[in-house]
mmCIF file of C-alpha atoms and ligand atoms in Angstrom:
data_model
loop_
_atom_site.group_PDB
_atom_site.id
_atom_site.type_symbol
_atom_site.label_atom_id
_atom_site.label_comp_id
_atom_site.label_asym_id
_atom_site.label_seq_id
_atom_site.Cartn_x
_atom_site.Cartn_y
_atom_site.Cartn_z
ATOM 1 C CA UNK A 1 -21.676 6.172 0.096
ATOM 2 C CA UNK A 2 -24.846 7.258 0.598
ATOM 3 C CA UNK A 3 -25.959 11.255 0.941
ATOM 4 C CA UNK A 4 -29.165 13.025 1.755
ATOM 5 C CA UNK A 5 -30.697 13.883 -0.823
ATOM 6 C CA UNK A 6 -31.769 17.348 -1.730
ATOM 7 C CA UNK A 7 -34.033 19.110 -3.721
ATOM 8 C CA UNK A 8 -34.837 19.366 -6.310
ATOM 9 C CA UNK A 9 -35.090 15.668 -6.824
ATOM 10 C CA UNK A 10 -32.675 14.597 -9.866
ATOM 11 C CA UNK A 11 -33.502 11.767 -12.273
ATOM 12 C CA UNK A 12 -31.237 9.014 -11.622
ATOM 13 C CA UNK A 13 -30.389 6.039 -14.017
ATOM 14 C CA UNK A 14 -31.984 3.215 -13.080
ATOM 15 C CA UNK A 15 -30.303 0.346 -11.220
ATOM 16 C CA UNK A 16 -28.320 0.179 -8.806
ATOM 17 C CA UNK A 17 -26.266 2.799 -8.531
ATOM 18 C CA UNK A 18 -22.187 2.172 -8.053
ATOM 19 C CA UNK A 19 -20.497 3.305 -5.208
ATOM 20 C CA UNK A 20 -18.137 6.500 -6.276
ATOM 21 C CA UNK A 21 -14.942 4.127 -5.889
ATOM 22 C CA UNK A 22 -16.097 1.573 -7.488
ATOM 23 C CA UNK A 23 -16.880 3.892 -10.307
ATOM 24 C CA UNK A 24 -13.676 5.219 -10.517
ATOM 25 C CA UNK A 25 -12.089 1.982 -9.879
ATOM 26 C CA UNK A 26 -13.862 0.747 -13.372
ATOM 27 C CA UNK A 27 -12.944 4.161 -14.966
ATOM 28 C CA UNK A 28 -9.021 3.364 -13.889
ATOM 29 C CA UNK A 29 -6.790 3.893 -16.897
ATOM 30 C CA UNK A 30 -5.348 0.669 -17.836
ATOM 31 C CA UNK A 31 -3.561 1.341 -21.394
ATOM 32 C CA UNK A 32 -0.180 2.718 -21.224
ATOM 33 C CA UNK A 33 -0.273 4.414 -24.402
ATOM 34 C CA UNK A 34 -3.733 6.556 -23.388
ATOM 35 C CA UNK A 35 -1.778 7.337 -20.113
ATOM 36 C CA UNK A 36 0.972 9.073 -22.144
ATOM 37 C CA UNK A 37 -1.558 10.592 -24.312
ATOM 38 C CA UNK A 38 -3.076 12.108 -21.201
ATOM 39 C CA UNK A 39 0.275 13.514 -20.375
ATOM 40 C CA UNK A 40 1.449 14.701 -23.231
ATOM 41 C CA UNK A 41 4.190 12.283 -23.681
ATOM 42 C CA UNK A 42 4.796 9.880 -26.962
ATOM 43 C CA UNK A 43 2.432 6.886 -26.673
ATOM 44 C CA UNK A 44 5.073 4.266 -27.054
ATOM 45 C CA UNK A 45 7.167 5.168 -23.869
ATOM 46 C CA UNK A 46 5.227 2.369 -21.652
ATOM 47 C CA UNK A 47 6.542 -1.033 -22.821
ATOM 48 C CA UNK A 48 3.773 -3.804 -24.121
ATOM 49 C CA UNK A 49 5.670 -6.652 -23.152
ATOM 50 C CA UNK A 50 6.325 -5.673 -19.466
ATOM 51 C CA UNK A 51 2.480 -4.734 -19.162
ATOM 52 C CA UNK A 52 1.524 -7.979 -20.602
ATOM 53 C CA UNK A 53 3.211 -9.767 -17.283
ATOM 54 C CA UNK A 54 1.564 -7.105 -14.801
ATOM 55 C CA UNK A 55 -1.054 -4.398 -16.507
ATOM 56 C CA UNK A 56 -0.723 -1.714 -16.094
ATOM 57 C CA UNK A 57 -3.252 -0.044 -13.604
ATOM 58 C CA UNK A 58 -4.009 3.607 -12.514
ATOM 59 C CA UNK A 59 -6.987 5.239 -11.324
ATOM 60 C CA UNK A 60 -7.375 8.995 -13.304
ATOM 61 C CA UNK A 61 -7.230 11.174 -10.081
ATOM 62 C CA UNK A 62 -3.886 9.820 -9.757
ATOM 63 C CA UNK A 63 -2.863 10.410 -13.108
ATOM 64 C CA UNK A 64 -4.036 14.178 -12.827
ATOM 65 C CA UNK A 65 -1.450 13.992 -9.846
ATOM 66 C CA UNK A 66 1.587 13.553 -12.589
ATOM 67 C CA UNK A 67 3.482 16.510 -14.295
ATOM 68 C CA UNK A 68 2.381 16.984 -18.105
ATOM 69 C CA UNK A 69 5.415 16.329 -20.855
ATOM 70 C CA UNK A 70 7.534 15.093 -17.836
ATOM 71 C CA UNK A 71 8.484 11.201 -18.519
ATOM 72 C CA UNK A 72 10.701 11.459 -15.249
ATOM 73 C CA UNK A 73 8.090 12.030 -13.199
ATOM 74 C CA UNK A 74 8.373 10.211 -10.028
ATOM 75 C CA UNK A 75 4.541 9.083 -9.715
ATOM 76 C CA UNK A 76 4.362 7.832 -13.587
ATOM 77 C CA UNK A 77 7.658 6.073 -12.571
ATOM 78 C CA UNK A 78 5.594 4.547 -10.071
ATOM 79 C CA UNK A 79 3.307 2.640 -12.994
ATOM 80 C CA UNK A 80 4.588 2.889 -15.955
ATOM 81 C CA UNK A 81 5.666 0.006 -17.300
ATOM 82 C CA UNK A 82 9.152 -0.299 -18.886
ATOM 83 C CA UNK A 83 11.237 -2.421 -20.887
ATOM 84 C CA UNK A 84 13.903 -2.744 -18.344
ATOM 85 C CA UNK A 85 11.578 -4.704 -16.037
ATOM 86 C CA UNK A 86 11.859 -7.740 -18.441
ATOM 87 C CA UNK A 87 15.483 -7.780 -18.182
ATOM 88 C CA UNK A 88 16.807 -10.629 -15.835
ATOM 89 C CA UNK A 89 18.491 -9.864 -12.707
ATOM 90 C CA UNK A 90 20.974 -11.626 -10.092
ATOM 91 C CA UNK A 91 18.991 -12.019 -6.798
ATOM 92 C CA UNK A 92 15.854 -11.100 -7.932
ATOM 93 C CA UNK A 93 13.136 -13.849 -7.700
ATOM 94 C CA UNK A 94 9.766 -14.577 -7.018
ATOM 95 C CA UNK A 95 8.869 -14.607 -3.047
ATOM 96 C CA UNK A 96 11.892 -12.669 -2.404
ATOM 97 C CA UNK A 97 10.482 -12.080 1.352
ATOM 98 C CA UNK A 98 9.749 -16.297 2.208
ATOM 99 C CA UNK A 99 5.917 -15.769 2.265
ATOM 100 C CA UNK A 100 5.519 -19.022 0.723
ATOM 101 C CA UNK A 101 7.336 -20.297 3.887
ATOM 102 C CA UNK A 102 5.139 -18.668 6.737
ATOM 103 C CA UNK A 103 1.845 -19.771 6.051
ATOM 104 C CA UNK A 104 -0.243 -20.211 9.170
ATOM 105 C CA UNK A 105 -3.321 -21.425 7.383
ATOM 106 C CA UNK A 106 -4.013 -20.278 3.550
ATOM 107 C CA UNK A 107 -3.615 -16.830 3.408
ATOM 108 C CA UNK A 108 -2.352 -15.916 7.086
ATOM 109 C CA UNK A 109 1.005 -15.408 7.074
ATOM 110 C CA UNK A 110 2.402 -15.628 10.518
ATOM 111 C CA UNK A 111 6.422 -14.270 10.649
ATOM 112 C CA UNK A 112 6.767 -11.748 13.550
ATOM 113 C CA UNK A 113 5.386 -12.741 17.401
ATOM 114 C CA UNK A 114 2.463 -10.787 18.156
ATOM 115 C CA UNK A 115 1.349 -9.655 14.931
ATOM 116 C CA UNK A 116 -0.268 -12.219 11.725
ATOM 117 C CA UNK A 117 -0.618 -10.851 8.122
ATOM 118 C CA UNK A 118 -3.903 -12.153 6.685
ATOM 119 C CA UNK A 119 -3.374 -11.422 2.984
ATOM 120 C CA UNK A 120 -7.359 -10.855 2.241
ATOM 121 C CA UNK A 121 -7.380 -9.805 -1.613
ATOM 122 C CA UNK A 122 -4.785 -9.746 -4.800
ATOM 123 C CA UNK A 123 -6.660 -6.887 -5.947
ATOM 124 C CA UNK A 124 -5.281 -3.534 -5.823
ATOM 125 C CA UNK A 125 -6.504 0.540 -6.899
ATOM 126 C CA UNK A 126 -3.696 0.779 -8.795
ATOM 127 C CA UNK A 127 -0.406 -1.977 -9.799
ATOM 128 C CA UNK A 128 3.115 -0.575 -8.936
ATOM 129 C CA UNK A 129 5.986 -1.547 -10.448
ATOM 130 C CA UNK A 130 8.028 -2.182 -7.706
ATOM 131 C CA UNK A 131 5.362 -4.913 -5.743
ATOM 132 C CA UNK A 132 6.950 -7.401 -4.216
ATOM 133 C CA UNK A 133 3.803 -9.260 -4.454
ATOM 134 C CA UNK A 134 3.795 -8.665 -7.708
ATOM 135 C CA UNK A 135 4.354 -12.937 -8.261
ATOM 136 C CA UNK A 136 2.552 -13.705 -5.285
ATOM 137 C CA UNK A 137 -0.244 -17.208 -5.799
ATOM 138 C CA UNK A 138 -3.024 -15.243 -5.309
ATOM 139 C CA UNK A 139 -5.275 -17.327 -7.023
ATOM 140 C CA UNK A 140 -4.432 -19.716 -4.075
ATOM 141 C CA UNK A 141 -5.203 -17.571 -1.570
ATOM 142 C CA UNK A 142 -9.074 -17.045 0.487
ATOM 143 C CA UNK A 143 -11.429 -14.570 -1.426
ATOM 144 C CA UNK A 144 -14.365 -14.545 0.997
ATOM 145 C CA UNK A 145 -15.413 -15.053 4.147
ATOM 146 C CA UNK A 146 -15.703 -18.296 4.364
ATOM 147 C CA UNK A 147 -12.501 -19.155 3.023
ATOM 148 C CA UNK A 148 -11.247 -16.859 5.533
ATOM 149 C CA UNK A 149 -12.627 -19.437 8.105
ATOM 150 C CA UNK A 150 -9.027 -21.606 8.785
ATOM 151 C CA UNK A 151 -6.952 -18.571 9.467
ATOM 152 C CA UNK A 152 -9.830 -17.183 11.764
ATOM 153 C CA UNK A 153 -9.910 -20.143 13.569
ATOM 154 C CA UNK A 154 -5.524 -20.180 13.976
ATOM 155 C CA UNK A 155 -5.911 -16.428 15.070
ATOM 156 C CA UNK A 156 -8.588 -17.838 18.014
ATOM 157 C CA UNK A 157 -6.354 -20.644 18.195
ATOM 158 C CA UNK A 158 -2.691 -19.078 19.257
ATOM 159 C CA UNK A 159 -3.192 -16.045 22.172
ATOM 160 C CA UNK A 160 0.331 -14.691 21.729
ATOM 161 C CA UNK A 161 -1.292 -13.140 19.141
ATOM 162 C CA UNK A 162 -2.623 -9.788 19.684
ATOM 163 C CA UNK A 163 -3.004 -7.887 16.378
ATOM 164 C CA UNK A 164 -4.445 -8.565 12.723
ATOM 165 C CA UNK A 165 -2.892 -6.846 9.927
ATOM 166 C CA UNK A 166 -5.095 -6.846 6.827
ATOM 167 C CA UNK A 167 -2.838 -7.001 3.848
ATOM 168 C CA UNK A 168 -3.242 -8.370 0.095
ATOM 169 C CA UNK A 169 -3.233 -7.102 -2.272
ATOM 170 C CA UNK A 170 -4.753 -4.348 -0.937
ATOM 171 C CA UNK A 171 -7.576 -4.859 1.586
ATOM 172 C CA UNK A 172 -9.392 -1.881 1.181
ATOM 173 C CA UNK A 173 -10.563 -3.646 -2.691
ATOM 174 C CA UNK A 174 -13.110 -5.979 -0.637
ATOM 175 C CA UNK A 175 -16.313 -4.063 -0.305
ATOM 176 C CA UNK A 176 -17.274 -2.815 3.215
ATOM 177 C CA UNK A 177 -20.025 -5.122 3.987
ATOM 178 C CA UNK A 178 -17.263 -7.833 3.654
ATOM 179 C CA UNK A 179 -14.787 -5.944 5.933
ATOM 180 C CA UNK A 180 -17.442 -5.177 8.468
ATOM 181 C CA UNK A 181 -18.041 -8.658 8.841
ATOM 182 C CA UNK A 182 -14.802 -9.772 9.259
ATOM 183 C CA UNK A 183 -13.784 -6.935 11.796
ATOM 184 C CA UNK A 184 -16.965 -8.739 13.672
ATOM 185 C CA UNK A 185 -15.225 -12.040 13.246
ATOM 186 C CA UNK A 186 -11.670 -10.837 14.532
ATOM 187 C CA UNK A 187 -13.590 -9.040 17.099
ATOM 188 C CA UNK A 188 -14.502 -12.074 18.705
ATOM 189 C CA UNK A 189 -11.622 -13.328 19.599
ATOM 190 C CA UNK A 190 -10.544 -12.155 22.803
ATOM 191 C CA UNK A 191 -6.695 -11.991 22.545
ATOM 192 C CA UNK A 192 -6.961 -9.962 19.657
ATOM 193 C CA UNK A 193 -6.589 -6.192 20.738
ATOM 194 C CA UNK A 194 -5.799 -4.622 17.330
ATOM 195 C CA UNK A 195 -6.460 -4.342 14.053
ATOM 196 C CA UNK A 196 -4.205 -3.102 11.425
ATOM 197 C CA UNK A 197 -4.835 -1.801 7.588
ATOM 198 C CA UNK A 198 -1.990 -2.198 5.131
ATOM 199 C CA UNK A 199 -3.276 0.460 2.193
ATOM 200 C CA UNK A 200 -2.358 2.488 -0.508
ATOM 201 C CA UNK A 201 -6.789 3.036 -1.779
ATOM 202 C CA UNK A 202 -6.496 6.614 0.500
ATOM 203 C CA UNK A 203 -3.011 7.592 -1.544
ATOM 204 C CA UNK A 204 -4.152 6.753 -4.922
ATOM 205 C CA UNK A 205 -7.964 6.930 -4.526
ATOM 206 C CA UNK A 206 -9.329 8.706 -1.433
ATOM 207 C CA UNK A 207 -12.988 8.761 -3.190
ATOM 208 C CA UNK A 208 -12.453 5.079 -1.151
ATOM 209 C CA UNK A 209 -12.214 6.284 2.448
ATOM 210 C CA UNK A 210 -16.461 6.353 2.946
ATOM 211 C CA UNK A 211 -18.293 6.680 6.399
ATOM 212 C CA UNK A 212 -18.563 3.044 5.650
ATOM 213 C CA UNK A 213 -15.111 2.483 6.206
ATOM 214 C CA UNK A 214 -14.888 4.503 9.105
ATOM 215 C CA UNK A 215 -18.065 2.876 10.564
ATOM 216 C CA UNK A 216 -16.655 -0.690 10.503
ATOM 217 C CA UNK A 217 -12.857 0.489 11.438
ATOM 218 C CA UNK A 218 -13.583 2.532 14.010
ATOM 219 C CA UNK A 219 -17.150 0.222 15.133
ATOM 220 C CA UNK A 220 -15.455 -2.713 17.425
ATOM 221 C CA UNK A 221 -13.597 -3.145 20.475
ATOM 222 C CA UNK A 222 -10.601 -3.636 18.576
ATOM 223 C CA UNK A 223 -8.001 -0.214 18.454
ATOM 224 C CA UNK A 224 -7.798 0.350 14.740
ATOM 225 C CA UNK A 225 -4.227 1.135 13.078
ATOM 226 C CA UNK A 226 -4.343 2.596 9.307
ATOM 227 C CA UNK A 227 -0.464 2.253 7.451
ATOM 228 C CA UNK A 228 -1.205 4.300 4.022
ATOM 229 C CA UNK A 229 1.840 3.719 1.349
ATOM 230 C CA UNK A 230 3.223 6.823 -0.489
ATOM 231 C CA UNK A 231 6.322 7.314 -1.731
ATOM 232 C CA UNK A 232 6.445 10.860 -2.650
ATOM 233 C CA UNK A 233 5.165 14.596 -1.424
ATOM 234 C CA UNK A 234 3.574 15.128 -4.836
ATOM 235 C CA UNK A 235 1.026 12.095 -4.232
ATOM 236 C CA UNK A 236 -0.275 13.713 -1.159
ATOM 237 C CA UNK A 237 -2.848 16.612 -2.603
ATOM 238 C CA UNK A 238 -6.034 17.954 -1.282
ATOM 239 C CA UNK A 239 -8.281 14.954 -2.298
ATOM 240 C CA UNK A 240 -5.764 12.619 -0.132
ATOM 241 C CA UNK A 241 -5.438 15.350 2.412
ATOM 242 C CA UNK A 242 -9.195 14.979 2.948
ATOM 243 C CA UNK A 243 -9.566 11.829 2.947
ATOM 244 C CA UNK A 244 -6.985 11.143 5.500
ATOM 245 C CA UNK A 245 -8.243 14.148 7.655
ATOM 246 C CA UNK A 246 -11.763 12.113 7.613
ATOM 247 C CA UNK A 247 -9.776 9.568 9.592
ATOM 248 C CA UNK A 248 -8.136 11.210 11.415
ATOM 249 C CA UNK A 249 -10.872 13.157 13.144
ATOM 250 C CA UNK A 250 -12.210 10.027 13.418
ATOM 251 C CA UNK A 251 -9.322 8.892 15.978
ATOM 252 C CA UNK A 252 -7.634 6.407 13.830
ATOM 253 C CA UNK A 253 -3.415 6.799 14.312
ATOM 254 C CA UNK A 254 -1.784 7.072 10.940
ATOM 255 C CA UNK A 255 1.702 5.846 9.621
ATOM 256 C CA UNK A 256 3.031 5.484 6.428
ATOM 257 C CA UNK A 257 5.528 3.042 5.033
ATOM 258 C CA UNK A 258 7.202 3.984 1.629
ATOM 259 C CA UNK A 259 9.696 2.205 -0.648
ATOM 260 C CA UNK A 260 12.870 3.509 -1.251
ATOM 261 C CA UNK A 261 12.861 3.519 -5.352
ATOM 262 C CA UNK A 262 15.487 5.015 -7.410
ATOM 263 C CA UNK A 263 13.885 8.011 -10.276
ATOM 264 C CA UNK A 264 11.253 8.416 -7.428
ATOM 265 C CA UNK A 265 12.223 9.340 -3.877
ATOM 266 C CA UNK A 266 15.889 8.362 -3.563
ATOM 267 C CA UNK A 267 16.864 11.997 -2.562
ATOM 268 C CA UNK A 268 17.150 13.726 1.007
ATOM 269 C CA UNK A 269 15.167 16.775 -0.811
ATOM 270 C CA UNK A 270 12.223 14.113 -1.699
ATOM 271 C CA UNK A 271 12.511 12.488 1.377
ATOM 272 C CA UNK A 272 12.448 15.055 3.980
ATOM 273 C CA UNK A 273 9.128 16.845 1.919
ATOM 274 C CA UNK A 274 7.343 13.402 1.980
ATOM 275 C CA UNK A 275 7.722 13.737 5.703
ATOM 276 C CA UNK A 276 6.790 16.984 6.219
ATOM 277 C CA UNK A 277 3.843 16.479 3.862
ATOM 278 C CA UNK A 278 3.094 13.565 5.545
ATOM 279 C CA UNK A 279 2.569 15.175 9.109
ATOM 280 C CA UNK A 280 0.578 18.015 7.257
ATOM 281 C CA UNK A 281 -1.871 15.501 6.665
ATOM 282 C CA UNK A 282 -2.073 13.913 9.624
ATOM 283 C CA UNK A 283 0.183 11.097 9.138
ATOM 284 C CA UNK A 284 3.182 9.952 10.955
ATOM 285 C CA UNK A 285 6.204 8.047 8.922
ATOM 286 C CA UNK A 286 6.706 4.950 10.234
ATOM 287 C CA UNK A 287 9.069 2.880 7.764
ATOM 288 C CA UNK A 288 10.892 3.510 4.891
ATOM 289 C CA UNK A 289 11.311 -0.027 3.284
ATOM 290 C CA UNK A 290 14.619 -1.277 1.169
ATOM 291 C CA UNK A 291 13.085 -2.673 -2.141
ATOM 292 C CA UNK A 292 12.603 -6.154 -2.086
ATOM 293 C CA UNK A 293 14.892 -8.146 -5.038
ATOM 294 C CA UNK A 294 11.291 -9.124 -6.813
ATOM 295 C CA UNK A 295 11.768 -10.120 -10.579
ATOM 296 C CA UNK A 296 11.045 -7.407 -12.930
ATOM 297 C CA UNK A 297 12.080 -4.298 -10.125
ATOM 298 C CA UNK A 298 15.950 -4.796 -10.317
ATOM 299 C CA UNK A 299 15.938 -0.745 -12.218
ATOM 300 C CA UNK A 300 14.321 0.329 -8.798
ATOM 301 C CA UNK A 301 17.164 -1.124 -6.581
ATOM 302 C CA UNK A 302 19.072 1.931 -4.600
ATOM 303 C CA UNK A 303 22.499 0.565 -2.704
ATOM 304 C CA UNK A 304 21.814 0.566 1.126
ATOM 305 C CA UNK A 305 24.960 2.591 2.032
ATOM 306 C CA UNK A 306 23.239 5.225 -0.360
ATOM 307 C CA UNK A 307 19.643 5.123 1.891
ATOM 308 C CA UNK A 308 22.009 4.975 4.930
ATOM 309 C CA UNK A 309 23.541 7.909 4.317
ATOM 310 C CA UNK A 310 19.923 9.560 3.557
ATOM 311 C CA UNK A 311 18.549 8.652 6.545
ATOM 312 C CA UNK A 312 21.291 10.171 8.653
ATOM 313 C CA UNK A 313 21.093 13.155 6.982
ATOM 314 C CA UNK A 314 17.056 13.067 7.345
ATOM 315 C CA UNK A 315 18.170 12.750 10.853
ATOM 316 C CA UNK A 316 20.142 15.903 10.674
ATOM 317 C CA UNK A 317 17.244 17.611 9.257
ATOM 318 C CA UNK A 318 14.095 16.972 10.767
ATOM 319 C CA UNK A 319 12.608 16.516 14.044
ATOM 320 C CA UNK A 320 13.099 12.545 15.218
ATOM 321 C CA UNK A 321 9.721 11.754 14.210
ATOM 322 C CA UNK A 322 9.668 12.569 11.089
ATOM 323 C CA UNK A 323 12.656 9.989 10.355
ATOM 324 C CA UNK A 324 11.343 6.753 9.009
ATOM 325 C CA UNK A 325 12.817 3.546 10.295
ATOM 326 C CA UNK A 326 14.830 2.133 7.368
ATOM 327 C CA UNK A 327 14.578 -1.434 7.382
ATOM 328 C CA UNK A 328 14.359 -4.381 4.928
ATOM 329 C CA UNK A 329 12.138 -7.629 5.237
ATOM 330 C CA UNK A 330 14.848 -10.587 5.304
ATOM 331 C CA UNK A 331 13.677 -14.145 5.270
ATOM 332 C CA UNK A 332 13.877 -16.219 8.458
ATOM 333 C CA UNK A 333 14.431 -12.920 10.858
ATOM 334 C CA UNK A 334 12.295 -12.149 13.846
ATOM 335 C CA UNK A 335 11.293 -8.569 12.809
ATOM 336 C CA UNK A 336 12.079 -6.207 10.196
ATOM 337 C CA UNK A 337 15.562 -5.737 9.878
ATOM 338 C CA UNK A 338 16.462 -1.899 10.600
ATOM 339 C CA UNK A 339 19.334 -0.642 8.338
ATOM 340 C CA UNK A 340 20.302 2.241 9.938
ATOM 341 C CA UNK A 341 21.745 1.105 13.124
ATOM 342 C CA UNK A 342 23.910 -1.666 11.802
ATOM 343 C CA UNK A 343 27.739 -1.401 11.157
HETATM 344 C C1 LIG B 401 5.917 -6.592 7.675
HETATM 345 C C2 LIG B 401 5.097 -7.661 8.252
HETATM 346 C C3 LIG B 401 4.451 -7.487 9.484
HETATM 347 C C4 LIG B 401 4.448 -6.164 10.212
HETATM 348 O O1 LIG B 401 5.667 -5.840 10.768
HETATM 349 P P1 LIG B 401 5.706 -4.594 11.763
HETATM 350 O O2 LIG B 401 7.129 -4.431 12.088
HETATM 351 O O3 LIG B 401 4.839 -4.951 12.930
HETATM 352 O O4 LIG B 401 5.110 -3.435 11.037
HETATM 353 C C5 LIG B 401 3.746 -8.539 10.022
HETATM 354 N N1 LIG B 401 3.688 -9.729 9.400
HETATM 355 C C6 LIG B 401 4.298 -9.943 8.227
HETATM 356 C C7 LIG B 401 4.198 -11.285 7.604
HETATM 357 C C8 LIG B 401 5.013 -8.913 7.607
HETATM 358 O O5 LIG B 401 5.591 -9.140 6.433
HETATM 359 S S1 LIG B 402 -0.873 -1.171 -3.841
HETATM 360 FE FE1 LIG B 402 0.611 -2.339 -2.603
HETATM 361 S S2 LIG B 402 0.139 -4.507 -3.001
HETATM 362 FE FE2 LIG B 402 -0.852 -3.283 -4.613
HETATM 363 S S3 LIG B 402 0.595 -3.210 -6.328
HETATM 364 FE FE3 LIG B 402 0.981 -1.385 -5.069
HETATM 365 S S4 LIG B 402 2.595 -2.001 -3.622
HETATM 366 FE FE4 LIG B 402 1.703 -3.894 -4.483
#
């Protein structure tokens, strides 16, 4: 991002210097044993061959976020990876969700009327566990803009549809110039009325949400629509606070959409805070997502009848708008399929 400068002048490196998220992005901590170090726990909790499938991945302002000497904590659960996710589990596969199946053009997955998924990057500020795209081809998938140019053209192509959702991965990896451009290109089409980010960068590194981003979000005709991902109260400290304040003022609506994980959140104490954090902060919940039966997350799994029974107590609790919908993504449906309201 860049700052006035003041003086007196500093000496800078030379070179070009790296943007502050990029920075920390390169800084991330990505050896479990170092992690546990930094928390005071025995360096062999994480478990090598689990981390060999998916590394592990987590920027250090996030890790400052975890209780010391506590291996139960829910955000280390978040990351850490485990021997149990090598174990093999009934019903858990690859694209448990039938991406594979709604392809529009490479990368643009089309499922829901109205709405398209363009899945821009694989990378992401920090690797969860739980992904259920943790197996997805990204390798097949477009990296830049011109590879982005077949879905563009199916978006300009089929007017029912009237929002972009920028998904990955996690979009907010690309670099702003890229994302700026894009916007432009979305833009253009004249069905096209909104434009939707899929992110967890503010949650798990805020450093990310830069005037840049705000410029290009909040820069075209399109009405912009920011869906952060956290899963838990502690998550959401003054760092995240800010930066989702910063977009806030900037008149961008805010939702969240967390995943209901056992060790992490699967309690109405944890869920009700998350949602009163949440509004603190300028963000409304929007869905609270059964896990997906992805390979590797089976020790995640909590039994619906258990979230149902959260959710109506949530319901007893709190306002109505702090209840997240509780739904789960089942292949071939027209929508998300809520949970709560069926027998
Ligand atoms: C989840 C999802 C959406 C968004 O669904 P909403 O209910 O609008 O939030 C859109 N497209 C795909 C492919 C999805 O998986
Ligand atoms: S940030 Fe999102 S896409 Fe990336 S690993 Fe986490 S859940 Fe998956």
């Amino acid at each position: 991002m860049d700052s006035v400068a003041a003086p007196p002048p500093v000496v800078r490196p030379k070179g070009p210097a790296a943007s502050p998220w990029k920075q920390a992005l390169r800084e991330a901590i990505r050896d479990p044993a170092e992690l546990c170090r930094l928390l005071g726990l025995p360096p062999d909790l994480g478990d090598r061959a689990a981390a060999a499938g998916f590394g592990l991945l987590v920027p250090r302002g996030y890790a400052a976020r975890m209780r010391h000497g506590d291996p139960a904590d829910p955000l280390l659960r978040q990351v850490l990876p485990v021997g149990e996710e090598t174990l093999e589990a009934p019903g858990f596969g690859v694209d448990p969700v039938g991406d594979l199946a709604s392809q529009g053009a490479p990368g643009l997955l089309h499922k829901y009327r109205g709405r398209a998924l363009l899945v821009t990057t694989g990378a992401c500020a920090v690797h969860c566990r739980y992904c259920f795209r943790r197996h997805f081809p990204y390798e097949e998938s477009p990296k830049g803009l011109a590879d982005w140019a077949p879905a563009v053209d199916y978006l300009a192509a089929d007017d029912s549809i009237h929002e972009v959702i920028l998904s990955g991965g996690d979009p907010l990896s690309l670099v702003d110039e890229t994302l700026a451009r894009l916007a432009d290109q979305l833009a253009a089409i004249p069905h096209l009325r909104r434009l939707r980010i899929h992110t967890r960068w503010p949650i798990v590194l805020p450093e990310r949400v830069t005037d840049a981003l705000v410029g290009w979000l909040t820069g075209t005709r399109l009405a912009p629509v920011v869906v952060v991902h956290a899963n838990h109260a502690q998550e959401l400290d003054a760092t995240v606070a800010a930066a989702l304040g910063r977009l806030a003022r900037a008149g961008v609506p805010l939702l969240n959409q967390a995943v209901l994980l056992r060790g992490v959140n699967d309690s109405v104490v944890a869920q009700a805070e998350l949602s009163e954090r949440l509004i603190e902060v300028g963000v409304t919940p929007y869905y609270l997502h059964q896990l997906d039966r992805v390979a590797g997350a089976a020790h995640f799994a909590v039994p619906i009848e258990q979230g149902r029974a959260m959710v109506e107590e949530l319901r007893a609790r709190l306002p109505g708008y702090l209840v997240p919908r509780y739904v789960e993504e089942r292949p071939g449906n027209r929508s998300k399929t809520p949970l709560d309201s069926l027998p």
